[in-house]
CSV table of C-alpha atoms in Angstrom, one decimal:
chain,number,residue,atom,x,y,z
A,811,MET,CA,68.6,-33.0,-56.7
A,812,SER,CA,64.9,-32.3,-57.4
A,813,ILE,CA,64.0,-33.4,-53.8
A,814,LEU,CA,66.6,-31.1,-52.2
A,815,PRO,CA,64.9,-27.9,-50.9
A,816,THR,CA,66.0,-24.8,-52.8
A,817,GLU,CA,67.1,-23.0,-49.6
A,818,ILE,CA,69.5,-25.9,-48.8
A,819,LEU,CA,70.9,-25.9,-52.3
A,820,GLN,CA,71.4,-22.1,-52.2
A,821,GLU,CA,73.3,-22.4,-48.9
A,822,ILE,CA,75.6,-25.2,-50.3
A,823,LEU,CA,76.3,-23.4,-53.6
A,824,SER,CA,77.0,-20.0,-51.8
A,825,LEU,CA,79.7,-21.7,-49.8
A,826,SER,CA,81.1,-23.6,-52.8
A,827,LEU,CA,81.0,-20.7,-55.3
A,828,PHE,CA,83.4,-18.4,-53.4
A,829,SER,CA,85.7,-21.1,-52.1
A,830,TRP,CA,86.2,-23.1,-55.2
A,831,ASP,CA,88.5,-22.1,-58.1
A,832,SER,CA,86.3,-23.6,-60.8
A,833,THR,CA,83.4,-21.3,-60.9
A,834,VAL,CA,82.7,-22.3,-64.5
A,835,ALA,CA,82.2,-25.9,-63.4
A,836,LEU,CA,79.3,-24.9,-61.1
A,837,LEU,CA,77.8,-22.6,-63.7
A,838,THR,CA,77.8,-25.4,-66.3
A,839,THR,CA,76.6,-28.3,-64.1
A,840,SER,CA,72.9,-27.7,-64.6
A,841,SER,CA,70.4,-24.9,-65.3
A,842,ALA,CA,69.4,-24.9,-61.7
A,843,PHE,CA,73.0,-24.5,-60.5
A,844,ARG,CA,73.6,-21.8,-63.1
A,845,ASP,CA,70.5,-19.7,-62.0
A,846,ILE,CA,71.4,-19.9,-58.4
A,847,CYS,CA,75.1,-19.1,-58.9
A,848,GLU,CA,74.5,-16.3,-61.3
A,849,LYS,CA,72.4,-14.6,-58.7
A,850,PHE,CA,75.1,-14.9,-56.1
A,851,ILE,CA,77.8,-13.6,-58.5
A,852,TYR,CA,75.8,-10.5,-59.5
A,853,THR,CA,74.5,-9.6,-56.1
A,854,GLN,CA,77.9,-10.0,-54.6
A,855,LEU,CA,80.2,-8.4,-57.1
A,856,HIS,CA,83.9,-9.0,-56.5
A,857,PHE,CA,86.7,-7.7,-58.8
A,858,THR,CA,90.3,-8.7,-58.4
A,859,SER,CA,91.9,-6.7,-61.2
A,860,ARG,CA,91.3,-3.6,-63.3
A,861,ALA,CA,91.1,-5.8,-66.4
A,862,GLN,CA,88.2,-7.7,-64.9
A,863,LEU,CA,86.5,-4.6,-63.8
A,864,ALA,CA,87.0,-3.0,-67.3
A,865,SER,CA,85.5,-6.1,-68.9
A,866,PHE,CA,82.4,-5.9,-66.8
A,867,ILE,CA,82.0,-2.2,-67.6
A,868,SER,CA,82.4,-2.7,-71.3
A,869,THR,CA,79.7,-5.5,-71.2
A,870,TYR,CA,77.1,-3.7,-69.1
A,871,SER,CA,77.6,0.0,-69.9
A,872,SER,CA,75.4,-0.3,-73.0
A,873,PRO,CA,71.7,0.4,-72.5
A,874,LYS,CA,71.0,-2.8,-74.4
A,875,SER,CA,72.8,-5.0,-71.9
A,876,THR,CA,71.7,-4.6,-68.2
A,877,VAL,CA,73.0,-6.3,-65.1
A,878,PRO,CA,70.6,-9.2,-64.4
A,879,TYR,CA,70.5,-8.8,-60.7
A,880,ALA,CA,71.0,-5.7,-58.6
A,881,PRO,CA,74.2,-5.9,-56.4
A,882,ARG,CA,74.0,-5.9,-52.7
A,883,SER,CA,77.8,-5.7,-52.2
A,884,VAL,CA,80.7,-4.5,-54.3
A,885,GLU,CA,84.3,-5.6,-53.4
A,886,LEU,CA,87.5,-4.6,-55.2
A,887,ASP,CA,90.9,-6.1,-54.6
A,888,ILE,CA,93.3,-4.3,-57.0
A,889,THR,CA,96.6,-5.8,-56.0
A,890,ILE,CA,98.9,-4.3,-58.8
A,891,ASP,CA,99.9,-0.7,-59.1
A,892,GLU,CA,97.1,0.5,-61.3
A,893,SER,CA,94.9,1.8,-58.6
A,894,ASN,CA,95.6,5.5,-59.5
A,895,LEU,CA,93.1,4.9,-62.3
A,896,VAL,CA,90.7,2.6,-60.6
A,897,PHE,CA,88.4,5.3,-59.4
A,898,PHE,CA,87.6,6.2,-63.0
A,899,ASP,CA,86.5,2.6,-63.4
A,900,ILE,CA,84.5,2.7,-60.1
A,901,TYR,CA,82.8,5.9,-61.4
A,902,ALA,CA,81.9,4.2,-64.6
A,903,LEU,CA,80.7,1.1,-62.8
A,904,PHE,CA,78.2,3.0,-60.6
A,905,SER,CA,77.2,5.7,-63.1
A,906,GLN,CA,76.8,3.5,-66.2
A,907,CYS,CA,76.5,-0.2,-65.3
A,908,LEU,CA,74.5,0.2,-62.1
A,909,SER,CA,72.5,3.2,-63.0
A,910,ASP,CA,68.8,3.8,-62.2
A,911,THR,CA,67.8,1.3,-64.9
A,912,THR,CA,69.1,-1.7,-62.9
A,913,GLU,CA,66.0,-3.7,-62.1
A,914,GLY,CA,65.3,-4.4,-58.4
A,915,ALA,CA,68.0,-2.1,-57.1
A,916,GLN,CA,67.4,-0.4,-53.8
A,917,ARG,CA,68.0,3.3,-53.8
A,918,ASP,CA,68.1,6.1,-51.3
A,919,GLN,CA,66.1,9.3,-51.5
A,920,ASN,CA,68.7,10.9,-53.8
A,921,GLY,CA,68.5,8.0,-56.2
A,922,ARG,CA,71.9,6.5,-55.2
A,923,LEU,CA,72.4,2.7,-55.2
A,924,SER,CA,72.0,1.3,-51.6
A,925,LEU,CA,74.6,-1.4,-50.8
A,926,ASP,CA,75.0,-3.6,-47.8
A,927,LEU,CA,78.8,-3.5,-48.3
A,928,LEU,CA,81.4,-1.5,-50.3
A,929,ARG,CA,84.9,-2.8,-49.7
A,930,LEU,CA,88.1,-1.6,-51.2
A,931,ARG,CA,91.5,-3.1,-51.0
A,932,LEU,CA,93.8,-0.8,-53.0
A,933,ASN,CA,96.1,2.1,-52.9
A,934,SER,CA,95.6,5.8,-53.5
A,935,HIS,CA,98.5,7.9,-54.8
A,936,ALA,CA,100.0,11.1,-53.4
A,937,PHE,CA,100.8,12.5,-56.9
A,938,ASP,CA,97.5,11.5,-58.6
A,939,SER,CA,96.4,14.6,-60.5
A,940,GLN,CA,92.8,13.3,-60.6
A,941,ILE,CA,92.5,12.5,-56.8
A,942,GLU,CA,89.1,14.1,-56.7
A,943,MET,CA,87.8,11.1,-58.5
A,944,VAL,CA,87.7,9.4,-55.1
A,945,TYR,CA,84.8,11.6,-54.1
A,946,ALA,CA,83.2,11.5,-57.6
A,947,ALA,CA,83.1,7.7,-57.6
A,948,LEU,CA,82.3,6.9,-54.0
A,949,SER,CA,79.5,9.5,-53.7
A,950,LEU,CA,77.4,7.6,-56.2
A,951,VAL,CA,76.4,5.0,-53.7
A,952,ASN,CA,75.1,4.8,-50.1
A,953,PRO,CA,76.4,1.7,-48.3
A,954,ARG,CA,75.6,0.4,-44.9
A,955,GLN,CA,79.2,-0.8,-44.4
A,956,PHE,CA,82.3,0.8,-45.9
A,957,ILE,CA,85.8,-0.8,-45.7
A,958,TRP,CA,89.0,0.5,-47.2
A,959,THR,CA,92.2,-1.4,-46.3
A,960,GLY,CA,95.7,-1.7,-47.6
A,961,LEU,CA,97.3,-4.4,-49.8
A,962,ASP,CA,100.2,-5.4,-47.6
A,963,PRO,CA,100.1,-8.1,-44.9
A,964,PRO,CA,99.7,-6.8,-41.3
A,965,HIS,CA,103.4,-6.9,-40.4
A,966,HIS,CA,104.2,-4.5,-43.3
A,967,PHE,CA,103.3,-1.0,-42.4
A,968,SER,CA,102.4,0.9,-45.5
A,969,ILE,CA,100.0,3.8,-46.5
A,970,ALA,CA,97.1,3.0,-48.7
A,971,ILE,CA,95.0,6.1,-48.0
A,972,VAL,CA,97.3,9.0,-48.6
A,973,PRO,CA,96.6,12.5,-47.0
A,974,GLN,CA,95.7,13.9,-50.4
A,975,ALA,CA,92.9,11.4,-50.7
A,976,ILE,CA,91.4,11.9,-47.3
A,977,PRO,CA,89.4,15.1,-47.9
A,978,HIS,CA,87.7,13.5,-50.9
A,979,LEU,CA,87.1,10.3,-49.1
A,980,PHE,CA,85.7,12.0,-46.0
A,981,ARG,CA,83.5,14.2,-48.1
A,982,ALA,CA,82.0,11.1,-49.7
A,983,LEU,CA,81.6,9.3,-46.3
A,984,SER,CA,79.8,12.3,-44.9
A,985,SER,CA,77.1,11.8,-47.5
A,986,TYR,CA,76.4,8.2,-46.5
A,987,THR,CA,73.1,8.3,-44.6
A,988,ASN,CA,72.8,4.5,-44.2
A,989,LEU,CA,76.4,3.9,-43.0
A,990,THR,CA,76.6,2.0,-39.6
A,991,TYR,CA,80.1,0.4,-39.9
A,992,LEU,CA,83.2,2.2,-41.1
A,993,LYS,CA,86.7,0.6,-41.3
A,994,LEU,CA,89.8,2.4,-42.6
A,995,THR,CA,93.3,1.1,-42.3
A,996,HIS,CA,96.8,2.0,-43.6
A,997,LEU,CA,96.2,5.7,-43.6
A,998,ALA,CA,98.2,8.9,-42.9
A,999,MET,CA,96.3,11.8,-41.4
A,1000,LEU,CA,99.1,14.3,-41.8
A,1001,TYR,CA,97.8,17.7,-42.8
A,1002,ALA,CA,94.3,16.4,-43.6
A,1003,LEU,CA,92.6,16.4,-40.2
A,1004,LYS,CA,93.9,19.9,-39.3
A,1005,ILE,CA,91.2,21.2,-41.7
A,1006,TYR,CA,88.6,18.5,-42.1
A,1007,GLY,CA,88.4,16.3,-38.9
A,1008,LEU,CA,86.9,12.9,-39.0
A,1009,PRO,CA,83.7,12.7,-41.0
A,1010,ILE,CA,80.5,13.1,-39.0
A,1011,ILE,CA,78.0,10.4,-40.0
A,1012,PRO,CA,74.9,10.5,-37.8
A,1013,SER,CA,74.0,6.9,-38.6
A,1014,LEU,CA,77.4,5.5,-37.7
A,1015,ARG,CA,77.6,2.9,-34.9
A,1016,THR,CA,81.1,1.5,-35.3
A,1017,LEU,CA,84.4,3.2,-36.4
A,1018,HIS,CA,87.6,1.1,-36.9
A,1019,LEU,CA,90.8,2.9,-37.6
A,1020,GLY,CA,93.9,0.6,-38.0
A,1021,GLN,CA,97.5,1.2,-38.8
A,1022,VAL,CA,97.0,5.0,-38.8
A,1023,ILE,CA,99.6,7.6,-38.3
A,1024,PHE,CA,99.5,11.3,-37.2
A,1025,LEU,CA,96.1,10.9,-35.5
A,1026,HIS,CA,95.7,13.6,-32.9
A,1027,PRO,CA,93.8,12.6,-29.7
A,1028,LEU,CA,91.7,15.8,-29.9
A,1029,THR,CA,90.5,14.8,-33.3
A,1030,VAL,CA,89.1,11.5,-31.9
A,1031,ALA,CA,87.7,13.2,-28.9
A,1032,ALA,CA,85.9,15.9,-31.0
A,1033,PHE,CA,84.4,13.1,-33.1
A,1034,ILE,CA,83.1,11.2,-30.1
A,1035,LEU,CA,81.6,14.3,-28.4
A,1036,ASP,CA,80.0,15.7,-31.5
A,1037,PRO,CA,76.2,15.9,-31.0
A,1038,TYR,CA,75.6,14.1,-34.4
A,1039,SER,CA,77.6,11.1,-33.2
A,1040,LYS,CA,74.9,10.1,-30.7
A,1041,ASN,CA,74.5,6.7,-32.3
A,1042,LEU,CA,78.1,5.8,-32.0
A,1043,GLU,CA,78.7,2.7,-30.0
A,1044,LYS,CA,82.4,1.8,-30.5
A,1045,VAL,CA,85.6,3.4,-31.8
A,1046,TYR,CA,88.4,0.9,-32.3
A,1047,LEU,CA,91.9,2.4,-32.7
A,1048,VAL,CA,94.2,-0.5,-33.6
A,1049,ASP,CA,97.9,0.4,-34.0
A,1050,ALA,CA,97.0,4.1,-34.1
A,1051,TYR,CA,99.9,6.6,-33.7
A,1052,HIS,CA,99.9,10.2,-32.6
A,1053,GLU,CA,102.9,10.8,-34.9
A,1054,SER,CA,105.0,8.3,-36.8
A,1055,ILE,CA,105.3,4.5,-36.2
A,1056,TRP,CA,108.4,5.2,-34.2
A,1057,GLY,CA,106.5,7.2,-31.6
A,1058,PRO,CA,103.9,6.1,-29.1
A,1059,ARG,CA,100.6,4.5,-29.9
A,1060,LEU,CA,97.4,6.2,-28.9
A,1061,ARG,CA,96.0,5.0,-25.6
A,1062,ARG,CA,92.5,5.4,-24.2
A,1063,SER,CA,93.9,7.7,-21.5
A,1064,ASP,CA,95.1,10.1,-24.3
A,1065,ILE,CA,91.6,10.4,-25.6
A,1066,GLU,CA,90.2,10.9,-22.1
A,1067,ILE,CA,92.7,13.8,-21.4
A,1068,ALA,CA,91.9,15.3,-24.8
A,1069,ALA,CA,88.1,15.1,-24.3
A,1070,THR,CA,88.3,16.9,-20.9
A,1071,SER,CA,91.0,19.4,-21.9
A,1072,THR,CA,90.3,23.1,-22.3
A,1073,LYS,CA,93.7,24.0,-23.7
A,1074,SER,CA,94.0,25.1,-27.3
A,1075,PRO,CA,95.2,22.2,-29.4
A,1076,PRO,CA,98.4,22.6,-31.5
A,1077,ASP,CA,98.8,23.1,-35.2
A,1078,GLY,CA,95.3,24.5,-35.9
A,1079,ILE,CA,93.3,21.3,-35.0
A,1080,GLU,CA,89.8,22.3,-34.1
A,1081,THR,CA,89.3,22.8,-30.4
A,1082,LEU,CA,86.7,21.2,-28.2
A,1083,GLU,CA,85.8,24.5,-26.5
A,1084,HIS,CA,82.4,26.1,-27.2
A,1085,ASP,CA,80.8,29.3,-26.3
A,1086,ASP,CA,78.3,27.3,-24.1
A,1087,PRO,CA,79.5,24.9,-21.5
A,1088,LEU,CA,79.7,21.2,-22.4
A,1089,PRO,CA,76.5,19.4,-21.6
A,1090,LEU,CA,78.5,16.6,-19.9
A,1091,THR,CA,80.7,16.9,-16.8
A,1092,SER,CA,84.3,15.8,-16.9
A,1093,ALA,CA,83.5,12.6,-15.1
A,1094,GLU,CA,80.7,11.9,-17.6
A,1095,VAL,CA,83.0,12.6,-20.6
A,1096,LYS,CA,85.6,10.2,-19.2
A,1097,ASN,CA,83.0,7.6,-18.7
A,1098,LEU,CA,81.7,8.0,-22.3
A,1099,VAL,CA,85.2,7.7,-23.7
A,1100,ARG,CA,85.8,4.6,-21.6
A,1101,CYS,CA,82.6,3.0,-22.9
A,1102,VAL,CA,83.2,3.8,-26.5
A,1103,VAL,CA,87.0,3.8,-27.2
A,1104,VAL,CA,89.0,0.6,-27.5
A,1105,CYS,CA,92.7,1.1,-28.2
A,1106,GLU,CA,94.7,-2.0,-29.2
A,1107,ALA,CA,98.2,-3.0,-30.2
A,1108,LYS,CA,98.0,-5.7,-32.8
A,1109,THR,CA,101.0,-5.6,-35.1
A,1110,GLU,CA,104.4,-5.5,-33.3
A,1111,ARG,CA,107.7,-4.6,-35.0
A,1112,ILE,CA,110.8,-6.7,-34.7
A,1113,MET,CA,112.6,-3.9,-32.9
A,1114,GLY,CA,112.2,-0.3,-31.8
A,1115,GLY,CA,109.1,1.9,-31.4
A,1116,ASP,CA,106.3,1.5,-28.8
A,1117,ARG,CA,106.7,-2.0,-27.6
A,1118,VAL,CA,103.6,-3.8,-26.2
A,1119,GLU,CA,104.7,-7.2,-25.1
A,1120,ASN,CA,101.9,-8.7,-23.0
A,1121,ASN,CA,98.8,-6.4,-23.1
A,1122,THR,CA,97.1,-5.7,-26.4
A,1123,LEU,CA,94.6,-3.3,-24.8
A,1124,LEU,CA,96.1,0.2,-24.4
A,1125,LEU,CA,94.6,2.0,-21.5
């Protein structure tokens, strides 16, 4: 093993560590294995239960016990129905365990921990009396990629991000100055976007919205045409519905019509009209939408609804 280059050993162990059930075996094989594996574990934090997360917090919330390596990614897969409390744990994780005392941590100009990835796979709850903890917890970091998906398999349509959580989530996302990739799935926009709209993030390059209901075409159009969205390269709308899942999916042509429309939108959604004329012509706006927006049908129901049999791209 001494003749094997360290870079090769690191590559082998990185693949083995996260695909093998017996992590302990790798950590106890040798001191060289342990040192390499420990760095991978701490720089790529992955929690699969609240109990595991709570154990980490209790270990490293004390000033006498610091996290040995600054994390580059944090992932949470909370698969049981405890996730109404998990944002308190996330707040404790970022404010206590990964505070400004963590050696080697990259931080933004406001002192927040910079991450390559923050990924959540958990539910929010409509009757959570402490739903504002979504913002309190998520605003403590500044990731380059943010992903929040639901727990269910693709063929089960469920809501992980409830409308009550969206204002707090979008407020946190709007504070992310490093964010280039945003993916949100299993969300209901009902009521939320009439007031808040999609979060404007100047650094964002890719937005992916999947299994989303009550998404108005004007909301997407306003987001694309916003002057602060100039770095935006792609918007993926996968199984996105104007209303419920029993109605039609959004198609790219819906966004084109909305982007060039001068009619007042229904239900108080912010209009695209301005006091000054739009800087782009209708033809240029349509071309922009066609270059940026990709609408897809991915998950088909057994019966009913908007059937897409042969073509997954929705034009």
